[in-house]
Short mmCIF file of C-alpha atoms in Angstrom, two decimals:
data_model
loop_
_atom_site.label_atom_id
_atom_site.label_comp_id
_atom_site.label_asym_id
_atom_site.label_seq_id
_atom_site.Cartn_x
_atom_site.Cartn_y
_atom_site.Cartn_z
CA UNK A 1 127.79 -34.58 101.38
CA UNK A 2 130.46 -32.54 99.39
CA UNK A 3 134.16 -33.42 99.94
CA UNK A 4 136.64 -30.53 99.31
CA UNK A 5 140.02 -31.77 98.90
CA UNK A 6 143.28 -30.74 97.23
CA UNK A 7 145.65 -33.49 96.11
CA UNK A 8 149.25 -33.42 95.38
CA UNK A 9 152.14 -35.53 93.94
CA UNK A 10 155.16 -35.71 96.23
CA UNK A 11 158.73 -35.47 94.82
CA UNK A 12 161.09 -38.06 96.12
CA UNK A 13 163.58 -35.49 97.15
CA UNK A 14 161.33 -33.83 99.56
CA UNK A 15 159.59 -37.07 100.97
CA UNK A 16 161.57 -37.50 104.07
CA UNK A 17 161.04 -34.04 105.20
CA UNK A 18 157.31 -34.30 104.42
CA UNK A 19 156.93 -37.52 106.25
CA UNK A 20 158.48 -35.76 109.43
CA UNK A 21 155.35 -33.44 109.32
CA UNK A 22 152.98 -36.28 108.67
CA UNK A 23 154.21 -38.85 111.05
CA UNK A 24 153.57 -37.08 114.36
CA UNK A 25 152.55 -38.54 117.69
CA UNK A 26 149.00 -37.86 116.99
CA UNK A 27 149.05 -39.26 113.37
CA UNK A 28 147.14 -42.64 112.59
CA UNK A 29 148.38 -45.42 110.34
CA UNK A 30 145.40 -47.36 108.31
CA UNK A 31 145.87 -50.15 105.68
CA UNK A 32 143.18 -49.45 102.95
CA UNK A 33 142.21 -52.17 100.73
CA UNK A 34 139.80 -50.94 98.10
CA UNK A 35 137.98 -52.65 95.46
CA UNK A 36 136.59 -50.46 92.43
CA UNK A 37 133.60 -51.14 90.29
CA UNK A 38 132.54 -50.35 86.75
CA UNK A 39 130.95 -51.96 83.78
CA UNK A 40 133.34 -53.50 81.09
CA UNK A 41 132.83 -50.64 78.88
CA UNK A 42 133.51 -48.10 81.94
CA UNK A 43 130.00 -46.42 81.77
CA UNK A 44 130.53 -45.03 85.33
CA UNK A 45 133.98 -43.51 84.53
CA UNK A 46 132.64 -41.83 81.40
CA UNK A 47 129.82 -40.34 83.73
CA UNK A 48 132.46 -39.04 86.21
CA UNK A 49 131.34 -41.57 88.76
CA UNK A 50 133.87 -43.64 91.09
CA UNK A 51 132.26 -46.55 92.99
CA UNK A 52 134.37 -48.58 95.64
CA UNK A 53 134.16 -50.85 98.58
CA UNK A 54 137.03 -50.22 101.06
CA UNK A 55 138.22 -51.59 104.28
CA UNK A 56 138.95 -48.77 106.56
CA UNK A 57 140.43 -50.20 109.82
CA UNK A 58 137.84 -52.76 111.10
CA UNK A 59 135.05 -51.31 108.92
CA UNK A 60 133.90 -51.90 105.38
CA UNK A 61 132.73 -48.82 103.54
CA UNK A 62 130.96 -48.34 100.29
CA UNK A 63 131.86 -44.93 98.65
CA UNK A 64 130.38 -43.18 95.80
CA UNK A 65 132.20 -40.11 94.37
CA UNK A 66 130.79 -37.98 91.48
CA UNK A 67 130.03 -34.41 90.34
CA UNK A 68 131.51 -31.46 91.91
CA UNK A 69 132.92 -28.38 90.36
CA UNK A 70 135.65 -30.41 88.61
CA UNK A 71 138.61 -28.94 90.48
CA UNK A 72 138.56 -29.46 94.39
CA UNK A 73 134.81 -30.17 95.36
CA UNK A 74 133.02 -33.52 94.64
CA UNK A 75 130.10 -35.28 95.88
CA UNK A 76 130.98 -38.01 98.24
CA UNK A 77 128.50 -40.72 99.82
CA UNK A 78 129.86 -43.15 102.24
CA UNK A 79 127.85 -46.13 103.71
CA UNK A 80 129.03 -48.43 106.49
CA UNK A 81 128.42 -51.94 105.40
CA UNK A 82 127.66 -55.20 107.41
CA UNK A 83 131.05 -56.91 108.06
CA UNK A 84 129.48 -60.42 108.30
CA UNK A 85 127.68 -59.77 104.97
CA UNK A 86 130.88 -58.32 103.30
CA UNK A 87 132.91 -61.42 104.66
CA UNK A 88 130.41 -63.90 103.11
CA UNK A 89 130.61 -62.26 99.75
CA UNK A 90 134.55 -62.34 100.18
CA UNK A 91 134.42 -65.93 100.92
CA UNK A 92 132.49 -66.63 97.69
CA UNK A 93 134.63 -64.22 95.73
CA UNK A 94 131.40 -62.24 95.04
CA UNK A 95 131.78 -58.91 96.71
CA UNK A 96 129.75 -56.41 94.91
CA UNK A 97 128.41 -52.90 95.76
CA UNK A 98 124.70 -52.36 96.80
CA UNK A 99 123.26 -49.71 94.54
CA UNK A 100 119.91 -49.78 96.39
CA UNK A 101 121.41 -47.71 99.09
CA UNK A 102 121.34 -44.67 97.24
CA UNK A 103 117.50 -44.48 96.69
CA UNK A 104 116.07 -41.40 98.10
CA UNK A 105 119.45 -39.86 98.98
CA UNK A 106 121.17 -36.80 97.36
CA UNK A 107 123.54 -39.21 95.73
CA UNK A 108 120.80 -40.62 93.61
CA UNK A 109 121.20 -37.72 91.25
CA UNK A 110 124.71 -39.09 90.19
CA UNK A 111 122.83 -41.89 88.41
CA UNK A 112 120.41 -40.09 86.49
CA UNK A 113 120.24 -41.63 83.11
CA UNK A 114 121.15 -45.12 84.49
CA UNK A 115 118.66 -47.85 85.34
CA UNK A 116 120.17 -49.01 88.68
CA UNK A 117 118.90 -52.69 88.28
CA UNK A 118 120.34 -53.06 85.00
CA UNK A 119 123.54 -51.26 85.86
CA UNK A 120 124.06 -53.59 89.07
CA UNK A 121 124.09 -56.71 86.81
CA UNK A 122 126.75 -55.15 84.60
CA UNK A 123 129.11 -54.20 87.45
CA UNK A 124 132.40 -55.92 87.86
CA UNK A 125 135.48 -55.47 89.77
CA UNK A 126 137.82 -53.56 87.67
CA UNK A 127 141.03 -52.92 89.89
CA UNK A 128 141.98 -52.89 93.51
CA UNK A 129 144.26 -50.51 95.46
CA UNK A 130 146.46 -51.58 98.37
CA UNK A 131 147.31 -48.32 100.28
CA UNK A 132 148.98 -47.53 103.66
CA UNK A 133 147.53 -44.20 104.73
CA UNK A 134 149.09 -41.90 107.49
CA UNK A 135 146.66 -39.16 108.66
CA UNK A 136 146.88 -36.31 111.06
CA UNK A 137 144.66 -33.42 111.64
CA UNK A 138 145.60 -29.74 111.62
CA UNK A 139 143.34 -27.68 113.58
CA UNK A 140 143.01 -23.84 114.14
CA UNK A 141 140.71 -22.04 116.85
CA UNK A 142 138.55 -19.42 115.39
CA UNK A 143 138.33 -16.18 117.11
CA UNK A 144 134.87 -14.84 116.29
CA UNK A 145 133.56 -15.50 119.70
CA UNK A 146 130.24 -17.00 118.47
CA UNK A 147 128.84 -19.95 120.51
CA UNK A 148 128.02 -21.99 117.32
CA UNK A 149 131.44 -21.27 115.73
CA UNK A 150 133.45 -24.21 114.25
CA UNK A 151 137.11 -24.76 114.53
CA UNK A 152 138.96 -24.87 111.30
CA UNK A 153 140.10 -28.51 110.72
CA UNK A 154 141.99 -30.17 107.94
CA UNK A 155 142.76 -33.77 107.50
CA UNK A 156 146.32 -34.47 106.11
CA UNK A 157 146.46 -37.93 104.39
CA UNK A 158 149.61 -39.43 102.83
CA UNK A 159 149.01 -42.43 100.62
CA UNK A 160 151.70 -44.87 99.71
CA UNK A 161 150.93 -48.21 97.84
CA UNK A 162 149.71 -49.44 94.58
CA UNK A 163 146.83 -49.94 92.05
CA UNK A 164 146.50 -53.61 90.82
CA UNK A 165 144.60 -54.67 87.75
CA UNK A 166 141.59 -56.68 88.61
CA UNK A 167 142.22 -59.50 86.23
CA UNK A 168 146.05 -59.48 86.03
CA UNK A 169 147.66 -58.69 89.31
CA UNK A 170 151.04 -58.45 87.58
CA UNK A 171 150.01 -55.11 86.33
CA UNK A 172 150.44 -52.51 88.93
CA UNK A 173 151.03 -48.85 89.22
CA UNK A 174 152.65 -47.02 92.37
CA UNK A 175 150.81 -44.52 94.54
CA UNK A 176 152.56 -41.77 96.29
CA UNK A 177 150.43 -38.63 97.10
CA UNK A 178 149.19 -36.38 99.95
CA UNK A 179 145.71 -34.99 100.26
CA UNK A 180 144.35 -31.98 102.19
CA UNK A 181 140.73 -32.35 103.11
CA UNK A 182 138.48 -29.62 104.76
CA UNK A 183 136.75 -31.19 107.60
CA UNK A 184 135.26 -28.08 109.02
CA UNK A 185 135.78 -24.27 108.99
CA UNK A 186 136.83 -21.86 106.37
CA UNK A 187 138.14 -22.53 102.92
CA UNK A 188 140.76 -19.94 103.48
CA UNK A 189 142.44 -22.19 105.97
CA UNK A 190 142.61 -25.17 103.66
CA UNK A 191 144.27 -22.98 100.91
CA UNK A 192 146.62 -21.25 103.23
CA UNK A 193 147.69 -24.76 104.67
CA UNK A 194 148.16 -26.31 101.26
CA UNK A 195 150.10 -23.34 100.03
CA UNK A 196 152.61 -23.41 103.01
CA UNK A 197 153.15 -27.29 102.47
CA UNK A 198 153.44 -26.72 98.60
CA UNK A 199 155.94 -24.05 99.09
CA UNK A 200 158.02 -26.14 101.62
CA UNK A 201 157.93 -29.61 99.94
CA UNK A 202 157.71 -28.59 96.26
CA UNK A 203 154.37 -30.29 95.80
CA UNK A 204 152.51 -30.42 92.58
CA UNK A 205 148.66 -30.29 92.21
CA UNK A 206 146.96 -33.50 90.65
CA UNK A 207 143.34 -33.83 89.83
CA UNK A 208 143.73 -37.46 88.64
CA UNK A 209 141.76 -39.64 91.12
CA UNK A 210 142.62 -43.16 92.08
CA UNK A 211 139.40 -44.20 90.19
CA UNK A 212 140.90 -42.52 87.04
CA UNK A 213 144.42 -44.04 87.53
CA UNK A 214 142.80 -47.60 87.72
CA UNK A 215 140.88 -46.96 84.53
CA UNK A 216 143.97 -46.08 82.86
CA UNK A 217 145.66 -49.10 84.01
CA UNK A 218 142.84 -51.16 82.72
CA UNK A 219 143.09 -49.67 79.22
CA UNK A 220 147.03 -49.90 79.40
CA UNK A 221 147.44 -46.07 79.32
CA UNK A 222 149.85 -43.95 81.22
CA UNK A 223 147.86 -40.72 81.11
CA UNK A 224 144.34 -39.57 80.16
CA UNK A 225 143.87 -38.00 76.77
CA UNK A 226 144.52 -34.17 76.66
CA UNK A 227 141.50 -31.93 77.54
CA UNK A 228 140.45 -28.98 75.38
CA UNK A 229 138.36 -26.01 76.29
CA UNK A 230 134.86 -26.92 76.90
CA UNK A 231 132.57 -23.72 76.62
CA UNK A 232 129.37 -25.82 77.52
CA UNK A 233 130.79 -25.87 80.99
CA UNK A 234 130.80 -22.03 81.29
CA UNK A 235 127.95 -21.24 83.66
CA UNK A 236 127.03 -17.67 82.84
CA UNK A 237 123.80 -15.95 81.86
CA UNK A 238 122.27 -12.57 81.21
CA UNK A 239 121.63 -12.20 85.01
CA UNK A 240 125.33 -12.98 85.96
CA UNK A 241 127.08 -10.45 88.16
CA UNK A 242 130.44 -8.91 87.40
CA UNK A 243 132.43 -10.91 90.07
CA UNK A 244 130.52 -14.20 89.27
CA UNK A 245 131.24 -13.71 85.48
CA UNK A 246 135.05 -13.36 85.92
CA UNK A 247 135.10 -16.38 88.46
CA UNK A 248 133.21 -18.57 85.91
CA UNK A 249 135.70 -17.61 83.14
CA UNK A 250 138.70 -18.66 85.27
CA UNK A 251 136.92 -21.76 86.51
CA UNK A 252 136.46 -22.80 82.78
CA UNK A 253 140.02 -22.05 82.01
CA UNK A 254 141.04 -24.17 85.08
CA UNK A 255 139.05 -27.01 83.78
CA UNK A 256 141.36 -27.16 80.77
CA UNK A 257 144.60 -26.51 82.51
CA UNK A 258 144.39 -28.84 85.49
CA UNK A 259 143.90 -32.03 83.82
CA UNK A 260 146.73 -31.42 81.22
CA UNK A 261 149.09 -30.04 83.96
CA UNK A 262 148.31 -33.17 86.01
CA UNK A 263 149.45 -35.22 83.15
CA UNK A 264 152.68 -33.32 82.62
CA UNK A 265 153.67 -33.50 86.17
CA UNK A 266 153.07 -37.20 86.19
CA UNK A 267 155.61 -37.46 83.30
CA UNK A 268 153.57 -36.99 79.96
CA UNK A 269 155.67 -35.56 77.36
CA UNK A 270 152.69 -35.70 74.65
CA UNK A 271 152.46 -32.58 72.40
CA UNK A 272 148.73 -32.35 72.90
CA UNK A 273 149.03 -32.09 76.76
CA UNK A 274 151.33 -29.26 76.47
CA UNK A 275 149.37 -27.70 73.61
CA UNK A 276 146.07 -27.62 75.41
CA UNK A 277 147.89 -26.58 78.65
CA UNK A 278 149.34 -23.69 76.79
CA UNK A 279 145.99 -22.58 75.32
CA UNK A 280 144.34 -22.98 78.65
CA UNK A 281 146.94 -20.72 80.30
CA UNK A 282 146.63 -18.13 77.25
CA UNK A 283 142.73 -18.10 77.78
CA UNK A 284 143.22 -17.51 81.58
CA UNK A 285 145.61 -14.57 80.77
CA UNK A 286 142.88 -13.08 78.76
CA UNK A 287 140.20 -13.71 81.35
CA UNK A 288 142.17 -12.11 84.30
CA UNK A 289 143.40 -9.14 82.12
CA UNK A 290 140.30 -8.22 80.06
CA UNK A 291 137.98 -8.66 83.07
CA UNK A 292 140.37 -7.54 85.87
CA UNK A 293 137.99 -4.70 86.80
CA UNK A 294 135.13 -7.20 87.53
CA UNK A 295 136.66 -8.26 90.77
CA UNK A 296 138.56 -6.77 93.69
CA UNK A 297 140.19 -10.22 94.23
CA UNK A 298 142.32 -10.66 91.13
CA UNK A 299 145.94 -10.62 92.09
CA UNK A 300 148.03 -8.59 89.64
CA UNK A 301 150.96 -10.76 90.36
CA UNK A 302 149.22 -13.68 88.66
CA UNK A 303 149.80 -12.38 85.19
CA UNK A 304 153.71 -12.27 85.13
CA UNK A 305 154.10 -15.83 86.49
CA UNK A 306 151.44 -17.15 83.85
CA UNK A 307 153.24 -15.17 81.14
CA UNK A 308 156.63 -16.65 82.21
CA UNK A 309 155.14 -20.22 82.28
CA UNK A 310 154.11 -19.71 78.64
CA UNK A 311 157.47 -18.44 77.80
CA UNK A 312 159.18 -21.56 79.21
CA UNK A 313 156.95 -23.90 76.99
CA UNK A 314 157.52 -22.07 73.85
CA UNK A 315 160.49 -23.83 72.41
CA UNK A 316 159.24 -27.35 73.50
CA UNK A 317 155.80 -26.63 72.02
CA UNK A 318 157.21 -25.46 68.70
CA UNK A 319 159.90 -28.32 68.23
CA UNK A 320 157.60 -31.07 69.19
CA UNK A 321 154.97 -29.69 66.60
CA UNK A 322 157.62 -29.78 64.00
CA UNK A 323 158.76 -33.31 65.03
CA UNK A 324 155.26 -34.78 65.49
CA UNK A 325 153.16 -32.88 62.83
CA UNK A 326 154.95 -30.90 60.14
CA UNK A 327 157.83 -33.34 59.39
CA UNK A 328 155.36 -36.23 58.57
CA UNK A 329 153.51 -33.81 56.14
CA UNK A 330 156.67 -32.84 54.59
CA UNK A 331 157.87 -36.24 54.02
CA UNK A 332 154.55 -37.17 52.54
CA UNK A 333 155.44 -34.59 49.69
CA UNK A 334 158.92 -35.86 49.11
CA UNK A 335 161.02 -33.97 51.54
CA UNK A 336 164.17 -35.42 53.01
CA UNK A 337 163.90 -36.13 56.75
CA UNK A 338 164.77 -33.30 59.29
CA UNK A 339 165.56 -34.68 62.81
CA UNK A 340 164.37 -32.50 65.58
CA UNK A 341 164.99 -35.03 68.45
CA UNK A 342 168.27 -33.64 69.38
CA UNK A 343 167.02 -29.96 69.63
CA UNK A 344 164.13 -31.22 71.97
CA UNK A 345 166.52 -33.27 74.07
CA UNK A 346 169.05 -30.48 74.61
CA UNK A 347 166.28 -28.04 75.61
CA UNK A 348 167.27 -27.02 79.36
CA UNK A 349 163.46 -26.42 80.26
CA UNK A 350 161.08 -29.24 79.75
CA UNK A 351 157.30 -28.99 80.24
CA UNK A 352 157.56 -30.86 83.64
CA UNK A 353 160.02 -28.20 84.80
CA UNK A 354 157.84 -25.26 83.89
CA UNK A 355 154.53 -26.91 85.40
CA UNK A 356 156.21 -28.01 88.59
CA UNK A 357 157.87 -24.65 89.11
CA UNK A 358 156.79 -23.69 92.62
CA UNK A 359 155.79 -20.14 91.86
CA UNK A 360 153.26 -21.63 89.27
CA UNK A 361 151.98 -24.19 91.62
CA UNK A 362 151.11 -21.62 94.09
CA UNK A 363 149.46 -19.42 91.48
CA UNK A 364 147.20 -22.35 90.64
CA UNK A 365 146.11 -22.81 94.26
CA UNK A 366 145.34 -19.12 94.47
CA UNK A 367 143.19 -19.24 91.33
CA UNK A 368 141.29 -22.26 92.55
CA UNK A 369 140.63 -20.38 95.81
CA UNK A 370 139.52 -17.56 93.85
CA UNK A 371 136.91 -19.61 91.78
CA UNK A 372 135.63 -20.98 95.10
CA UNK A 373 135.36 -17.77 96.97
CA UNK A 374 131.94 -16.20 97.44
CA UNK A 375 131.30 -13.43 94.73
CA UNK A 376 128.46 -12.12 96.87
CA UNK A 377 130.86 -10.68 99.18
CA UNK A 378 132.29 -8.19 96.76
CA UNK A 379 131.01 -4.64 96.31
CA UNK A 380 130.25 -5.06 92.69
CA UNK A 381 128.05 -8.03 93.06
CA UNK A 382 124.95 -5.93 92.40
CA UNK A 383 126.24 -5.05 88.89
CA UNK A 384 125.37 -7.04 85.90
CA UNK A 385 128.21 -8.27 83.60
CA UNK A 386 126.35 -7.73 80.45
CA UNK A 387 126.53 -3.84 80.48
CA UNK A 388 130.23 -3.91 81.03
CA UNK A 389 130.79 -6.58 78.42
CA UNK A 390 129.18 -4.56 75.83
CA UNK A 391 131.54 -1.65 76.34
CA UNK A 392 134.82 -3.66 76.66
CA UNK A 393 133.83 -5.93 73.46
CA UNK A 394 133.06 -2.75 71.49
CA UNK A 395 136.57 -1.30 72.60
CA UNK A 396 138.45 -4.33 71.68
CA UNK A 397 136.70 -4.64 68.41
CA UNK A 398 137.40 -1.05 67.74
CA UNK A 399 141.10 -1.22 68.63
CA UNK A 400 141.41 -4.34 66.48
CA UNK A 401 140.09 -2.47 63.51
CA UNK A 402 142.24 0.65 64.14
CA UNK A 403 145.29 -1.62 64.29
CA UNK A 404 144.38 -3.44 61.17
CA UNK A 405 144.00 -0.22 59.22
CA UNK A 406 147.51 0.85 60.42
CA UNK A 407 148.90 -2.46 59.37
CA UNK A 408 147.23 -2.03 56.02
CA UNK A 409 148.76 1.34 55.73
CA UNK A 410 152.14 0.07 56.36
CA UNK A 411 151.65 -2.46 53.40
CA UNK A 412 150.35 0.09 51.09
CA UNK A 413 152.88 2.90 51.81
CA UNK A 414 156.10 3.97 50.30
CA UNK A 415 159.22 2.93 51.82
CA UNK A 416 159.98 6.35 53.40
CA UNK A 417 156.56 6.13 55.27
CA UNK A 418 157.09 2.61 56.86
CA UNK A 419 159.36 3.36 59.70
CA UNK A 420 157.11 6.05 61.02
CA UNK A 421 153.96 3.95 60.67
CA UNK A 422 155.51 0.92 62.47
CA UNK A 423 156.57 3.38 65.20
CA UNK A 424 153.06 4.57 65.57
CA UNK A 425 151.82 0.84 65.64
CA UNK A 426 154.29 -0.02 68.48
CA UNK A 427 152.86 2.80 70.54
CA UNK A 428 149.52 1.22 70.38
CA UNK A 429 150.74 -1.99 71.71
CA UNK A 430 150.03 -2.66 75.46
CA UNK A 431 152.93 -5.14 76.08
CA UNK A 432 156.31 -3.80 75.72
CA UNK A 433 157.99 -6.93 76.86
CA UNK A 434 157.77 -8.56 73.47
CA UNK A 435 160.57 -10.23 71.68
CA UNK A 436 161.85 -8.80 68.39
CA UNK A 437 159.96 -11.26 66.39
CA UNK A 438 156.71 -10.57 68.21
CA UNK A 439 157.12 -6.72 67.61
CA UNK A 440 156.03 -7.34 64.06
CA UNK A 441 152.61 -5.77 63.38
CA UNK A 442 151.28 -9.17 62.08
CA UNK A 443 151.90 -10.66 65.29
CA UNK A 444 150.13 -7.91 67.32
CA UNK A 445 147.16 -8.24 64.84
CA UNK A 446 147.07 -11.89 65.77
CA UNK A 447 147.26 -11.16 69.43
CA UNK A 448 144.59 -8.70 69.35
CA UNK A 449 142.35 -10.94 67.29
CA UNK A 450 143.08 -13.85 69.75
CA UNK A 451 142.16 -11.64 72.68
CA UNK A 452 138.82 -10.75 70.96
CA UNK A 453 138.13 -14.46 70.36
CA UNK A 454 138.53 -15.49 73.89
CA UNK A 455 136.71 -12.38 75.21
CA UNK A 456 133.76 -13.21 72.95
CA UNK A 457 133.66 -16.94 73.75
CA UNK A 458 133.52 -16.16 77.36
CA UNK A 459 130.80 -13.45 77.03
CA UNK A 460 128.44 -14.86 74.16
CA UNK A 461 126.22 -16.87 76.70
CA UNK A 462 125.43 -13.67 78.49
CA UNK A 463 124.03 -12.30 75.44
CA UNK A 464 121.95 -15.39 74.30
CA UNK A 465 118.65 -13.99 75.42
CA UNK A 466 119.08 -10.60 73.99
CA UNK A 467 120.19 -11.77 70.60
CA UNK A 468 119.82 -14.56 68.06
CA UNK A 469 121.99 -17.72 69.19
CA UNK A 470 122.25 -18.51 65.39
CA UNK A 471 123.73 -15.05 64.68
CA UNK A 472 125.94 -15.20 67.64
CA UNK A 473 127.33 -18.66 66.45
CA UNK A 474 127.75 -17.29 62.97
CA UNK A 475 129.85 -14.34 64.13
CA UNK A 476 131.92 -16.51 66.55
CA UNK A 477 132.47 -18.84 63.64
CA UNK A 478 133.81 -16.17 61.45
CA UNK A 479 136.03 -14.76 64.34
CA UNK A 480 137.50 -18.26 65.01
CA UNK A 481 138.23 -18.67 61.28
CA UNK A 482 139.86 -15.39 61.10
CA UNK A 483 141.92 -15.94 64.15
CA UNK A 484 142.96 -19.51 63.14
CA UNK A 485 143.90 -18.35 59.54
CA UNK A 486 146.02 -15.79 61.08
CA UNK A 487 147.34 -18.08 63.55
CA UNK A 488 148.68 -20.50 60.89
CA UNK A 489 150.33 -17.45 59.08
CA UNK A 490 151.98 -16.39 62.17
CA UNK A 491 153.09 -20.03 63.17
CA UNK A 492 154.30 -20.80 59.80
CA UNK A 493 156.47 -17.76 59.92
CA UNK A 494 158.17 -19.06 63.20
CA UNK A 495 158.62 -22.45 61.65
CA UNK A 496 160.12 -21.08 58.50
CA UNK A 497 162.81 -19.28 60.79
CA UNK A 498 163.45 -22.61 62.72
CA UNK A 499 163.97 -24.51 59.53
CA UNK A 500 166.16 -21.89 58.05
CA UNK A 501 168.33 -21.76 61.18
CA UNK A 502 168.48 -25.69 61.25
CA UNK A 503 169.90 -25.71 57.65
CA UNK A 504 173.15 -24.32 58.96
CA UNK A 505 173.86 -27.77 60.48
CA UNK A 506 171.57 -30.01 58.40
CA UNK A 507 171.02 -29.18 54.74
CA UNK A 508 167.79 -31.28 54.63
CA UNK A 509 166.09 -28.58 56.42
CA UNK A 510 166.32 -26.38 53.49
CA UNK A 511 163.44 -28.12 51.90
CA UNK A 512 161.32 -27.45 54.99
CA UNK A 513 162.34 -23.69 54.84
CA UNK A 514 161.32 -23.35 51.20
CA UNK A 515 158.10 -25.37 51.52
CA UNK A 516 156.89 -23.10 54.09
CA UNK A 517 157.83 -20.00 52.40
CA UNK A 518 155.67 -21.17 49.32
CA UNK A 519 152.86 -21.88 51.79
CA UNK A 520 152.91 -18.42 53.60
CA UNK A 521 151.58 -16.53 50.64
CA UNK A 522 148.60 -18.63 50.62
CA UNK A 523 148.27 -18.24 54.33
CA UNK A 524 148.50 -14.55 54.14
CA UNK A 525 145.60 -14.36 51.38
CA UNK A 526 143.31 -16.85 53.38
CA UNK A 527 143.99 -14.62 56.47
CA UNK A 528 143.07 -11.33 54.78
CA UNK A 529 139.80 -12.89 53.47
CA UNK A 530 138.82 -14.04 56.82
CA UNK A 531 139.42 -10.67 58.35
CA UNK A 532 137.35 -8.86 55.65
CA UNK A 533 134.52 -11.19 56.40
CA UNK A 534 134.66 -10.62 60.06
CA UNK A 535 134.55 -7.00 59.64
CA UNK A 536 131.44 -7.08 57.55
CA UNK A 537 129.65 -9.20 60.20
CA UNK A 538 127.16 -8.08 62.80
CA UNK A 539 128.54 -8.23 66.30
CA UNK A 540 126.50 -10.27 68.60
CA UNK A 541 126.63 -7.75 71.51
CA UNK A 542 124.99 -5.26 69.29
CA UNK A 543 122.24 -7.37 67.69
#
């Protein structure tokens, strides 16, 4: 069966109030002792599989979790074991899962690529969990009047306990989380309920399972590695409808956003988590803006909250890049050290504040609900995405070329003409909320190029049968190179300004400011070459 579940971390400040809602007369308290299994080289974890044997009340249950959509739905297979056999294995310190029970079941597909007999020999207990679970059910009577209608029902489960290393019980990690699982009825009831609790108790979404946390404990890590965009997980084709396409694009962005946001709300300050989260939000904004007409269910209120989240992260993202990446490079070429630690520490808004913000967490829930909603219920479900994509890609490319020509005119004009040309360019911009730095034509060109890149990456699989994959990859390669070159130029412009400002209190920063100025000319020339090559290429949607 498929489990549909949302999990949240609970802030300590809201725990008492939340527990008053969980610990009601009808709630149930259960002690859960779970043993998790994998190979020494974690073959199951790498395949996205969790395998455990857990005592649930008086019963022992073997559970397999795998697959799903990577966000809120996963395959779950439960098998009740014989208590006497389990006790005999426990007495001999030999409790092990039985993989034969998955033969001829839907769960067998999770083990594709494994030889079960060989896998069984390699399994070992990796860690255990000791959890006290408090559960209650929330139900809602449906009013459709049908005889076979099912009431909406959610199980709310609050878990408190710890994960314990299987070979060293001094290594432990605390568990404090709440889960909402749809038992029956409509998805809307699950998300409406989760949003209400999230808003009241300031909950933060987490996609990190207990199995993943156990694996991290084994490896001595606090958080999983940062997750980048994976376009191989984008499920679209030539026959994809408009509403299905935009859901697939949003889903692909969430697969990048959620693992990184989960790490951040759990305490990660790693630059890569913040960077990949930032890129994921940027891609998501492109998807819901460029493809807004593909679905009637895209909420225009999503965009300002997502933009605000990016803005809150800007200073931290740039300063940590300077500290962790650019400073070591400068010192390699003999620059005196510039310390950015104080600048980072004194920031009023940290990544955890931006990601935990309640309005952002509520938007995440709405976006997940959107991806899981049925596109067939939309009026445009009979229209293919490929036709509209051709038009909007062509228009975005045309706008890019026109803007680039205006920018070139500025660079080649006499001084008297520059102000009027810049004014003309600013009229072409769609977003009038930019800061003064971002109003520069070079930034706007970068923004348009980045938009075209993300739009093209989402769209390319739709055109694969119509055009040559090789030619599509070549065009995308040239596009990405141009976008990255212009991104480097634009970013270095910002970094130079930071070093220049820093030099007023730290003279060491003057070296960095000067070094970046010298690099900007090379960056500019490289970006221009990449743009020229892109303009000369054949567009994949017109092949």
